[in-house]
PDB file of C-alpha atoms and ligand atoms in Angstrom:
ATOM      1  CA  MET A   1     108.687 103.233 141.474  1.00 41.00           C
ATOM      2  CA  LYS A   2     109.321  99.454 141.253  1.00 45.00           C
ATOM      3  CA  THR A   3     106.255  97.323 140.598  1.00 47.00           C
ATOM      4  CA  ASN A   4     105.812  93.609 141.125  1.00 49.00           C
ATOM      5  CA  ARG A   5     104.167  91.650 138.314  1.00 47.00           C
ATOM      6  CA  PHE A   6     103.791  88.440 140.306  1.00 45.00           C
ATOM      7  CA  PHE A   7     102.298  89.959 143.436  1.00 46.00           C
ATOM      8  CA  PRO A   8     100.505  93.020 142.063  1.00 53.00           C
ATOM      9  CA  GLU A   9      98.625  93.332 145.379  1.00 53.00           C
ATOM     10  CA  ILE A  10     101.908  94.645 146.823  1.00 46.00           C
ATOM     11  CA  ASN A  11     101.750  97.531 144.376  1.00 51.00           C
ATOM     12  CA  ALA A  12      98.142  98.425 145.023  1.00 50.00           C
ATOM     13  CA  GLY A  13      98.804 100.602 148.062  1.00 50.00           C
ATOM     14  CA  MET A  14     101.775 102.306 146.390  1.00 50.00           C
ATOM     15  CA  MET A  15     100.063 103.615 143.301  1.00 54.00           C
ATOM     16  CA  PRO A  16      97.490 106.385 142.923  1.00 58.00           C
ATOM     17  CA  LYS A  17      94.102 104.883 142.015  1.00 69.00           C
ATOM     18  CA  HIS A  18      93.474 105.247 138.288  1.00 76.00           C
ATOM     19  CA  ASP A  19      90.282 106.986 137.211  1.00 80.00           C
ATOM     20  CA  ARG A  20      87.855 105.949 134.449  1.00 87.00           C
ATOM     21  CA  THR A  21      86.946 109.306 132.956  1.00 88.00           C
ATOM     22  CA  ALA A  22      87.427 108.162 129.340  1.00 89.00           C
ATOM     23  CA  TRP A  23      85.082 105.199 129.893  1.00 90.00           C
ATOM     24  CA  LEU A  24      82.426 106.973 131.935  1.00 89.00           C
ATOM     25  CA  LYS A  25      82.199 110.114 129.805  1.00 87.00           C
ATOM     26  CA  GLY A  26      83.165 108.850 126.336  1.00 86.00           C
ATOM     27  CA  GLY A  27      83.828 111.342 123.533  1.00 82.00           C
ATOM     28  CA  ASN A  28      87.189 113.051 123.856  1.00 83.00           C
ATOM     29  CA  ALA A  29      87.322 112.736 127.631  1.00 86.00           C
ATOM     30  CA  GLN A  30      90.680 111.497 128.895  1.00 86.00           C
ATOM     31  CA  CYS A  31      91.655 109.736 132.109  1.00 87.00           C
ATOM     32  CA  LEU A  32      93.591 111.977 134.501  1.00 82.00           C
ATOM     33  CA  THR A  33      95.391 109.025 136.092  1.00 79.00           C
ATOM     34  CA  PRO A  34      95.491 106.132 133.611  1.00 75.00           C
ATOM     35  CA  PRO A  35      96.274 102.651 134.898  1.00 74.00           C
ATOM     36  CA  ARG A  36      99.989 101.883 135.132  1.00 73.00           C
ATOM     37  CA  LYS A  37     101.485  99.775 132.365  1.00 74.00           C
ATOM     38  CA  PRO A  38     102.119  96.220 133.651  1.00 73.00           C
ATOM     39  CA  LEU A  39     105.563  94.680 133.300  1.00 70.00           C
ATOM     40  CA  GLY A  40     104.225  91.613 131.511  1.00 75.00           C
ATOM     41  CA  ASN A  41     101.073  91.130 129.443  1.00 82.00           C
ATOM     42  CA  ALA A  42      98.043  93.163 130.501  1.00 88.00           C
ATOM     43  CA  TRP A  43      94.941  91.280 131.662  1.00 91.00           C
ATOM     44  CA  HIS A  44      91.962  91.281 129.312  1.00 95.00           C
ATOM     45  CA  LEU A  45      89.106  89.793 131.303  1.00 96.00           C
ATOM     46  CA  ILE A  46      85.335  89.431 131.095  1.00 97.00           C
ATOM     47  CA  LEU A  47      83.271  88.953 134.257  1.00 97.00           C
ATOM     48  CA  LEU A  48      80.036  86.977 133.914  1.00 97.00           C
ATOM     49  CA  GLY A  49      77.395  86.150 136.504  1.00 96.00           C
ATOM     50  CA  ALA A  50      73.802  86.864 137.472  1.00 95.00           C
ATOM     51  CA  PRO A  51      72.873  90.305 138.833  1.00 92.00           C
ATOM     52  CA  GLY A  52      73.765  90.543 142.519  1.00 90.00           C
ATOM     53  CA  VAL A  53      76.382  87.790 142.421  1.00 93.00           C
ATOM     54  CA  GLY A  54      79.063  90.294 143.453  1.00 89.00           C
ATOM     55  CA  LYS A  55      80.702  90.945 140.078  1.00 92.00           C
ATOM     56  CA  GLY A  56      80.935  94.682 140.701  1.00 89.00           C
ATOM     57  CA  THR A  57      82.720  94.176 144.030  1.00 88.00           C
ATOM     58  CA  GLN A  58      85.166  91.693 142.519  1.00 94.00           C
ATOM     59  CA  ALA A  59      85.697  93.980 139.559  1.00 93.00           C
ATOM     60  CA  GLU A  60      86.685  96.776 141.940  1.00 88.00           C
ATOM     61  CA  LEU A  61      89.118  94.571 143.859  1.00 91.00           C
ATOM     62  CA  LEU A  62      90.630  93.061 140.722  1.00 92.00           C
ATOM     63  CA  SER A  63      90.988  96.365 138.909  1.00 90.00           C
ATOM     64  CA  GLU A  64      92.625  98.019 141.901  1.00 86.00           C
ATOM     65  CA  ARG A  65      95.020  95.166 142.544  1.00 87.00           C
ATOM     66  CA  LEU A  66      95.794  94.056 138.987  1.00 86.00           C
ATOM     67  CA  ALA A  67      95.684  97.675 137.774  1.00 84.00           C
ATOM     68  CA  CYS A  68      93.453  96.921 134.805  1.00 89.00           C
ATOM     69  CA  CYS A  69      90.609  99.285 134.048  1.00 91.00           C
ATOM     70  CA  HIS A  70      87.104  98.398 135.281  1.00 92.00           C
ATOM     71  CA  LEU A  71      84.875  98.849 132.231  1.00 94.00           C
ATOM     72  CA  SER A  72      81.274  98.532 133.420  1.00 94.00           C
ATOM     73  CA  THR A  73      78.437  99.398 131.034  1.00 94.00           C
ATOM     74  CA  GLY A  74      76.081  99.763 134.024  1.00 91.00           C
ATOM     75  CA  ASP A  75      78.412 102.468 135.372  1.00 90.00           C
ATOM     76  CA  ILE A  76      78.206 104.393 132.065  1.00 90.00           C
ATOM     77  CA  PHE A  77      74.414 104.464 132.442  1.00 90.00           C
ATOM     78  CA  ARG A  78      74.576 105.436 136.119  1.00 86.00           C
ATOM     79  CA  ALA A  79      77.074 108.211 135.311  1.00 86.00           C
ATOM     80  CA  ALA A  80      74.732 109.457 132.564  1.00 85.00           C
ATOM     81  CA  LYS A  81      71.853 109.436 135.039  1.00 81.00           C
ATOM     82  CA  SER A  82      73.604 111.928 137.265  1.00 76.00           C
ATOM     83  CA  CYS A  83      74.261 114.299 134.309  1.00 75.00           C
ATOM     84  CA  ILE A  84      71.859 117.163 133.819  1.00 69.00           C
ATOM     85  CA  GLU A  85      69.143 116.262 131.340  1.00 67.00           C
ATOM     86  CA  LYS A  86      70.316 118.520 128.527  1.00 65.00           C
ATOM     87  CA  ASP A  87      73.636 116.623 128.461  1.00 69.00           C
ATOM     88  CA  GLN A  88      71.869 113.271 127.957  1.00 71.00           C
ATOM     89  CA  THR A  89      71.347 112.167 124.352  1.00 78.00           C
ATOM     90  CA  PRO A  90      67.865 110.805 123.491  1.00 80.00           C
ATOM     91  CA  ALA A  91      69.430 107.328 123.112  1.00 79.00           C
ATOM     92  CA  LEU A  92      70.823 107.554 126.647  1.00 83.00           C
ATOM     93  CA  GLN A  93      67.527 108.816 128.100  1.00 86.00           C
ATOM     94  CA  ASN A  94      65.829 105.873 126.427  1.00 87.00           C
ATOM     95  CA  ALA A  95      68.466 103.490 127.836  1.00 89.00           C
ATOM     96  CA  LEU A  96      67.890 104.830 131.362  1.00 90.00           C
ATOM     97  CA  ASP A  97      64.183 103.963 131.100  1.00 91.00           C
ATOM     98  CA  TYR A  98      65.053 100.350 130.260  1.00 92.00           C
ATOM     99  CA  MET A  99      67.508 100.251 133.137  1.00 90.00           C
ATOM    100  CA  LYS A 100      64.974 101.603 135.652  1.00 88.00           C
ATOM    101  CA  ARG A 101      62.602  98.764 134.763  1.00 90.00           C
ATOM    102  CA  GLY A 102      65.424  96.196 135.079  1.00 89.00           C
ATOM    103  CA  GLU A 103      65.259  95.381 131.355  1.00 93.00           C
ATOM    104  CA  LEU A 104      68.293  95.044 129.117  1.00 94.00           C
ATOM    105  CA  VAL A 105      69.137  98.158 127.151  1.00 95.00           C
ATOM    106  CA  PRO A 106      68.849  97.394 123.394  1.00 95.00           C
ATOM    107  CA  ASP A 107      72.018  95.908 121.876  1.00 96.00           C
ATOM    108  CA  GLY A 108      72.350  98.770 119.361  1.00 94.00           C
ATOM    109  CA  THR A 109      72.625 101.418 122.102  1.00 93.00           C
ATOM    110  CA  VAL A 110      75.060  99.409 124.211  1.00 95.00           C
ATOM    111  CA  LEU A 111      77.228  98.530 121.216  1.00 95.00           C
ATOM    112  CA  GLN A 112      77.370 102.135 120.112  1.00 92.00           C
ATOM    113  CA  LEU A 113      78.586 103.185 123.572  1.00 91.00           C
ATOM    114  CA  VAL A 114      81.307 100.537 123.589  1.00 93.00           C
ATOM    115  CA  ALA A 115      82.346 101.156 119.972  1.00 92.00           C
ATOM    116  CA  GLU A 116      82.712 104.869 120.816  1.00 90.00           C
ATOM    117  CA  ARG A 117      85.324 103.943 123.448  1.00 92.00           C
ATOM    118  CA  PRO A 118      87.966 101.927 121.522  1.00 90.00           C
ATOM    119  CA  ARG A 119      90.751 103.675 123.467  1.00 90.00           C
ATOM    120  CA  CYS A 120      89.518 101.949 126.620  1.00 92.00           C
ATOM    121  CA  LEU A 121      89.817  98.524 124.994  1.00 93.00           C
ATOM    122  CA  ARG A 122      93.353  99.451 123.907  1.00 90.00           C
ATOM    123  CA  CYS A 123      94.300 100.821 127.328  1.00 88.00           C
ATOM    124  CA  SER A 124      97.848  99.732 128.127  1.00 85.00           C
ATOM    125  CA  GLY A 125      96.787  98.645 131.630  1.00 88.00           C
ATOM    126  CA  GLY A 126      94.359  96.082 130.162  1.00 92.00           C
ATOM    127  CA  PHE A 127      90.661  95.809 131.007  1.00 94.00           C
ATOM    128  CA  LEU A 128      88.047  94.001 132.950  1.00 95.00           C
ATOM    129  CA  LEU A 129      84.638  94.055 131.295  1.00 97.00           C
ATOM    130  CA  ASP A 130      81.751  93.951 133.780  1.00 96.00           C
ATOM    131  CA  GLY A 131      78.149  93.763 132.528  1.00 95.00           C
ATOM    132  CA  PHE A 132      79.246  93.565 128.896  1.00 97.00           C
ATOM    133  CA  PRO A 133      78.740  91.462 126.848  1.00 98.00           C
ATOM    134  CA  ARG A 134      75.295  90.498 128.101  1.00 97.00           C
ATOM    135  CA  THR A 135      73.868  88.890 124.950  1.00 97.00           C
ATOM    136  CA  ILE A 136      75.275  86.672 122.208  1.00 98.00           C
ATOM    137  CA  ALA A 137      74.939  89.562 119.727  1.00 98.00           C
ATOM    138  CA  GLN A 138      77.057  91.751 122.041  1.00 98.00           C
ATOM    139  CA  ALA A 139      79.650  88.976 122.437  1.00 98.00           C
ATOM    140  CA  GLU A 140      79.928  88.596 118.671  1.00 98.00           C
ATOM    141  CA  ALA A 141      80.271  92.346 118.197  1.00 97.00           C
ATOM    142  CA  LEU A 142      82.965  92.422 120.892  1.00 97.00           C
ATOM    143  CA  GLU A 143      84.899  89.719 119.032  1.00 97.00           C
ATOM    144  CA  VAL A 144      84.973  91.965 115.966  1.00 96.00           C
ATOM    145  CA  LEU A 145      86.097  95.005 117.994  1.00 95.00           C
ATOM    146  CA  LEU A 146      88.865  93.045 119.723  1.00 96.00           C
ATOM    147  CA  LYS A 147      90.071  91.526 116.479  1.00 95.00           C
ATOM    148  CA  LYS A 148      90.361  95.001 114.992  1.00 94.00           C
ATOM    149  CA  GLU A 149      92.490  96.061 117.949  1.00 92.00           C
ATOM    150  CA  ASN A 150      94.477  92.809 117.868  1.00 93.00           C
ATOM    151  CA  ILE A 151      93.557  91.975 121.458  1.00 94.00           C
ATOM    152  CA  ARG A 152      93.071  88.443 122.801  1.00 94.00           C
ATOM    153  CA  LEU A 153      90.941  87.764 125.855  1.00 96.00           C
ATOM    154  CA  THR A 154      92.872  86.271 128.786  1.00 94.00           C
ATOM    155  CA  ALA A 155      89.852  84.607 130.431  1.00 95.00           C
ATOM    156  CA  VAL A 156      86.126  84.853 131.116  1.00 97.00           C
ATOM    157  CA  LEU A 157      85.362  84.524 134.837  1.00 97.00           C
ATOM    158  CA  ASP A 158      81.916  83.135 135.590  1.00 97.00           C
ATOM    159  CA  TYR A 159      80.810  83.894 139.171  1.00 97.00           C
ATOM    160  CA  GLU A 160      78.266  81.393 140.494  1.00 96.00           C
ATOM    161  CA  LEU A 161      75.925  81.601 143.494  1.00 94.00           C
ATOM    162  CA  PRO A 162      72.584  79.940 144.437  1.00 92.00           C
ATOM    163  CA  LEU A 163      69.508  82.087 143.753  1.00 88.00           C
ATOM    164  CA  GLU A 164      68.447  82.530 147.413  1.00 88.00           C
ATOM    165  CA  LYS A 165      71.855  84.001 148.285  1.00 90.00           C
ATOM    166  CA  ILE A 166      71.674  86.313 145.279  1.00 91.00           C
ATOM    167  CA  ILE A 167      68.281  87.637 146.421  1.00 89.00           C
ATOM    168  CA  ALA A 168      69.643  88.251 149.953  1.00 87.00           C
ATOM    169  CA  ARG A 169      72.588  90.182 148.544  1.00 90.00           C
ATOM    170  CA  ILE A 170      70.496  92.352 146.240  1.00 92.00           C
ATOM    171  CA  SER A 171      67.734  93.176 148.711  1.00 91.00           C
ATOM    172  CA  GLY A 172      70.241  94.358 151.350  1.00 93.00           C
ATOM    173  CA  ARG A 173      72.459  96.370 148.994  1.00 92.00           C
ATOM    174  CA  ARG A 174      72.640 100.126 149.662  1.00 94.00           C
ATOM    175  CA  VAL A 175      74.646 102.587 147.603  1.00 92.00           C
ATOM    176  CA  CYS A 176      75.886 106.130 148.038  1.00 92.00           C
ATOM    177  CA  PRO A 177      74.629 108.276 145.143  1.00 88.00           C
ATOM    178  CA  GLY A 178      77.468 110.741 145.792  1.00 86.00           C
ATOM    179  CA  CYS A 179      80.654 108.655 145.760  1.00 85.00           C
ATOM    180  CA  LYS A 180      79.134 105.354 144.498  1.00 80.00           C
ATOM    181  CA  ALA A 181      80.394 103.326 147.499  1.00 87.00           C
ATOM    182  CA  VAL A 182      78.438 100.097 148.042  1.00 87.00           C
ATOM    183  CA  PHE A 183      77.263  98.734 151.428  1.00 91.00           C
ATOM    184  CA  HIS A 184      74.998  95.930 152.664  1.00 91.00           C
ATOM    185  CA  VAL A 185      72.588  96.106 155.596  1.00 93.00           C
ATOM    186  CA  ALA A 186      73.858  92.779 156.992  1.00 89.00           C
ATOM    187  CA  THR A 187      77.292  91.991 155.593  1.00 85.00           C
ATOM    188  CA  ARG A 188      78.956  95.311 154.808  1.00 87.00           C
ATOM    189  CA  ARG A 189      77.369  97.715 157.248  1.00 94.00           C
ATOM    190  CA  PRO A 190      78.347 101.373 157.314  1.00 96.00           C
ATOM    191  CA  LYS A 191      79.631 102.704 160.659  1.00 97.00           C
ATOM    192  CA  ILE A 192      76.459 104.810 161.027  1.00 96.00           C
ATOM    193  CA  GLU A 193      73.268 103.256 159.700  1.00 95.00           C
ATOM    194  CA  GLY A 194      72.147 104.810 156.406  1.00 96.00           C
ATOM    195  CA  VAL A 195      75.225 107.054 156.124  1.00 96.00           C
ATOM    196  CA  CYS A 196      78.157 106.596 153.738  1.00 96.00           C
ATOM    197  CA  ASP A 197      81.483 105.944 155.538  1.00 95.00           C
ATOM    198  CA  GLN A 198      83.430 107.612 152.745  1.00 92.00           C
ATOM    199  CA  CYS A 199      81.603 110.886 152.112  1.00 94.00           C
ATOM    200  CA  GLY A 200      78.786 111.136 154.665  1.00 95.00           C
ATOM    201  CA  GLY A 201      76.086 110.928 151.943  1.00 95.00           C
ATOM    202  CA  GLU A 202      72.714 109.305 152.558  1.00 96.00           C
ATOM    203  CA  LEU A 203      72.627 105.651 151.438  1.00 97.00           C
ATOM    204  CA  VAL A 204      69.812 104.543 149.135  1.00 95.00           C
ATOM    205  CA  GLN A 205      68.579 101.402 147.420  1.00 94.00           C
ATOM    206  CA  ARG A 206      69.363 101.297 143.675  1.00 89.00           C
ATOM    207  CA  GLU A 207      66.175 101.778 141.630  1.00 87.00           C
ATOM    208  CA  ASP A 208      66.770  98.489 139.846  1.00 87.00           C
ATOM    209  CA  ASP A 209      67.344  96.661 143.165  1.00 92.00           C
ATOM    210  CA  ARG A 210      63.657  96.984 144.043  1.00 89.00           C
ATOM    211  CA  PRO A 211      61.912  93.567 144.018  1.00 88.00           C
ATOM    212  CA  GLU A 212      59.846  94.150 140.843  1.00 88.00           C
ATOM    213  CA  ALA A 213      62.927  95.230 138.853  1.00 89.00           C
ATOM    214  CA  VAL A 214      65.030  92.359 140.284  1.00 90.00           C
ATOM    215  CA  LYS A 215      62.540  89.813 138.887  1.00 89.00           C
ATOM    216  CA  VAL A 216      62.885  91.345 135.433  1.00 91.00           C
ATOM    217  CA  ARG A 217      66.710  91.419 135.678  1.00 92.00           C
ATOM    218  CA  MET A 218      66.860  87.739 136.677  1.00 93.00           C
ATOM    219  CA  HIS A 219      64.641  86.813 133.752  1.00 93.00           C
ATOM    220  CA  ALA A 220      66.812  88.833 131.362  1.00 93.00           C
ATOM    221  CA  TYR A 221      69.902  87.087 132.746  1.00 95.00           C
ATOM    222  CA  GLU A 222      68.460  83.588 132.263  1.00 94.00           C
ATOM    223  CA  GLU A 223      67.150  84.363 128.809  1.00 96.00           C
ATOM    224  CA  SER A 224      69.932  86.466 127.276  1.00 96.00           C
ATOM    225  CA  THR A 225      73.130  86.249 129.331  1.00 96.00           C
ATOM    226  CA  ARG A 226      73.322  82.638 130.534  1.00 96.00           C
ATOM    227  CA  PRO A 227      73.882  81.401 126.934  1.00 97.00           C
ATOM    228  CA  LEU A 228      77.232  83.228 127.038  1.00 98.00           C
ATOM    229  CA  ILE A 229      78.543  80.526 129.386  1.00 97.00           C
ATOM    230  CA  GLU A 230      78.413  77.963 126.606  1.00 97.00           C
ATOM    231  CA  PHE A 231      79.643  80.522 124.064  1.00 98.00           C
ATOM    232  CA  TYR A 232      82.881  81.075 126.040  1.00 98.00           C
ATOM    233  CA  GLN A 233      83.137  77.435 127.149  1.00 97.00           C
ATOM    234  CA  LYS A 234      83.422  76.493 123.484  1.00 97.00           C
ATOM    235  CA  GLN A 235      86.276  78.984 123.141  1.00 96.00           C
ATOM    236  CA  ARG A 236      87.979  77.421 126.209  1.00 96.00           C
ATOM    237  CA  LEU A 237      88.034  80.772 127.946  1.00 96.00           C
ATOM    238  CA  LEU A 238      85.474  80.122 130.690  1.00 96.00           C
ATOM    239  CA  ILE A 239      86.606  79.754 134.311  1.00 95.00           C
ATOM    240  CA  PRO A 240      83.815  79.146 136.868  1.00 95.00           C
ATOM    241  CA  VAL A 241      84.368  80.767 140.281  1.00 96.00           C
ATOM    242  CA  ASP A 242      82.300  80.032 143.407  1.00 96.00           C
ATOM    243  CA  ALA A 243      81.008  83.455 144.520  1.00 96.00           C
ATOM    244  CA  ASP A 244      80.045  82.420 148.075  1.00 94.00           C
ATOM    245  CA  GLY A 245      81.823  84.015 151.051  1.00 92.00           C
ATOM    246  CA  SER A 246      83.275  87.436 151.792  1.00 90.00           C
ATOM    247  CA  PRO A 247      84.603  89.660 148.994  1.00 89.00           C
ATOM    248  CA  GLU A 248      88.179  88.804 150.099  1.00 93.00           C
ATOM    249  CA  ASP A 249      87.396  85.042 150.043  1.00 94.00           C
ATOM    250  CA  VAL A 250      86.046  85.302 146.520  1.00 95.00           C
ATOM    251  CA  TYR A 251      88.964  87.484 145.443  1.00 95.00           C
ATOM    252  CA  ARG A 252      91.492  84.927 146.753  1.00 94.00           C
ATOM    253  CA  ARG A 253      89.563  82.137 145.050  1.00 94.00           C
ATOM    254  CA  THR A 254      89.642  84.072 141.791  1.00 94.00           C
ATOM    255  CA  ARG A 255      93.391  84.563 142.009  1.00 91.00           C
ATOM    256  CA  LEU A 256      94.067  80.921 142.887  1.00 88.00           C
ATOM    257  CA  ARG A 257      91.590  79.418 140.473  1.00 80.00           C
ATOM    258  CA  ALA A 258      91.900  81.653 137.514  1.00 74.00           C
ATOM    259  CA  LEU A 259      94.615  84.256 137.534  1.00 69.00           C
ATOM    260  CA  LYS A 260      97.781  82.490 138.591  1.00 67.00           C
TER     261      LYS A 260
HETATM  262  P1  LIG B 301      73.883  94.284 137.628  1.00 62.13           P
HETATM  263  O1  LIG B 301      74.049  94.750 139.012  1.00 62.13           O
HETATM  264  O2  LIG B 301      72.515  93.797 137.297  1.00 62.13           O
HETATM  265  O3  LIG B 301      74.990  93.352 137.164  1.00 62.13           O
HETATM  266  P2  LIG B 301      74.833  96.507 135.929  1.00 62.13           P
HETATM  267  O4  LIG B 301      75.306  97.549 136.830  1.00 62.13           O
HETATM  268  O5  LIG B 301      75.832  95.769 135.114  1.00 62.13           O
HETATM  269  O6  LIG B 301      73.880  95.556 136.743  1.00 62.13           O
HETATM  270  O7  LIG B 301      73.742  97.113 134.898  1.00 62.13           O
HETATM  271  C1  LIG B 301      72.564  97.750 135.352  1.00 62.13           C
HETATM  272  C2  LIG B 301      71.546  97.837 134.214  1.00 62.13           C
HETATM  273  O8  LIG B 301      72.132  98.552 133.091  1.00 62.13           O
HETATM  274  C3  LIG B 301      71.084  96.515 133.620  1.00 62.13           C
HETATM  275  O9  LIG B 301      70.024  95.939 134.368  1.00 62.13           O
HETATM  276  C4  LIG B 301      70.637  96.967 132.221  1.00 62.13           C
HETATM  277  O10 LIG B 301      69.391  97.635 132.249  1.00 62.13           O
HETATM  278  C5  LIG B 301      71.688  97.998 131.867  1.00 62.13           C
HETATM  279  N1  LIG B 301      72.843  97.371 131.182  1.00 62.13           N
HETATM  280  C6  LIG B 301      74.132  97.398 131.616  1.00 62.13           C
HETATM  281  N2  LIG B 301      74.938  96.755 130.755  1.00 62.13           N
HETATM  282  C7  LIG B 301      74.145  96.303 129.749  1.00 62.13           C
HETATM  283  C8  LIG B 301      74.383  95.550 128.563  1.00 62.13           C
HETATM  284  N3  LIG B 301      75.607  95.125 128.245  1.00 62.13           N
HETATM  285  N4  LIG B 301      73.319  95.259 127.772  1.00 62.13           N
HETATM  286  C9  LIG B 301      72.099  95.671 128.066  1.00 62.13           C
HETATM  287  N5  LIG B 301      71.793  96.369 129.171  1.00 62.13           N
HETATM  288  C10 LIG B 301      72.800  96.703 130.012  1.00 62.13           C
END
């Protein structure tokens, strides 16, 4: 099948969607449908931004259309949450408690999970890191991992949105625990209220989207993650992107502004 490097969106509908089994499960798990190998250089991107800014949605669009793998640390924890308890290591159970409260999981646990998945960083389709790094210590550890693999970052996209819009997005977000689809009570409504369009599951609010956890997440962002903006600015990798508007608006802006 012929693919188009310059307009990868054209390819998106032609290719089977790649899965992320190796990332979500770790260990020896392998992806059934790995991302296709791009004709030119693969993208190696980091997505930054406060919780609720829409990073996850952009990550989905970008990974589907640019064919790079969406590596989200939050998704590893959510996947672990749906495992039966005996399959969760004590470190993961501990991490899930932090997550429930909206606090950052300790760097050591997060770094161990990422370091256990070097194949995903090497993936020939490239990657898009979402939710990692989240602290300077994580960013420094990532530098070491990437150096070892001889991988250079293409860019760090920093999604920006005023706080009141972020709060509106988070408080209206509903997710399907079954197939992980994401909806919003005002801007991305399911066809039937409270029911997932894709699998018919009952939509719920994420535990860490409840107001008390959101406050903690925002504080953690300001304290630990915002300093990464300067960290990547100094490396001339940072590209700010206005995150206002529909997911398609923001996607187009990302492509025009950053990924030409
Ligand atoms: P958000 O919607 O806030 O961007 P994510 O889905 O990326 O959230 O992550 C959800 C939660 O998982 C975080 O609030 C945190 O508890 C935990 N988490 C995910 N990635 C990291 C990380 N790199 N460092 C520490 N904690 C993390």
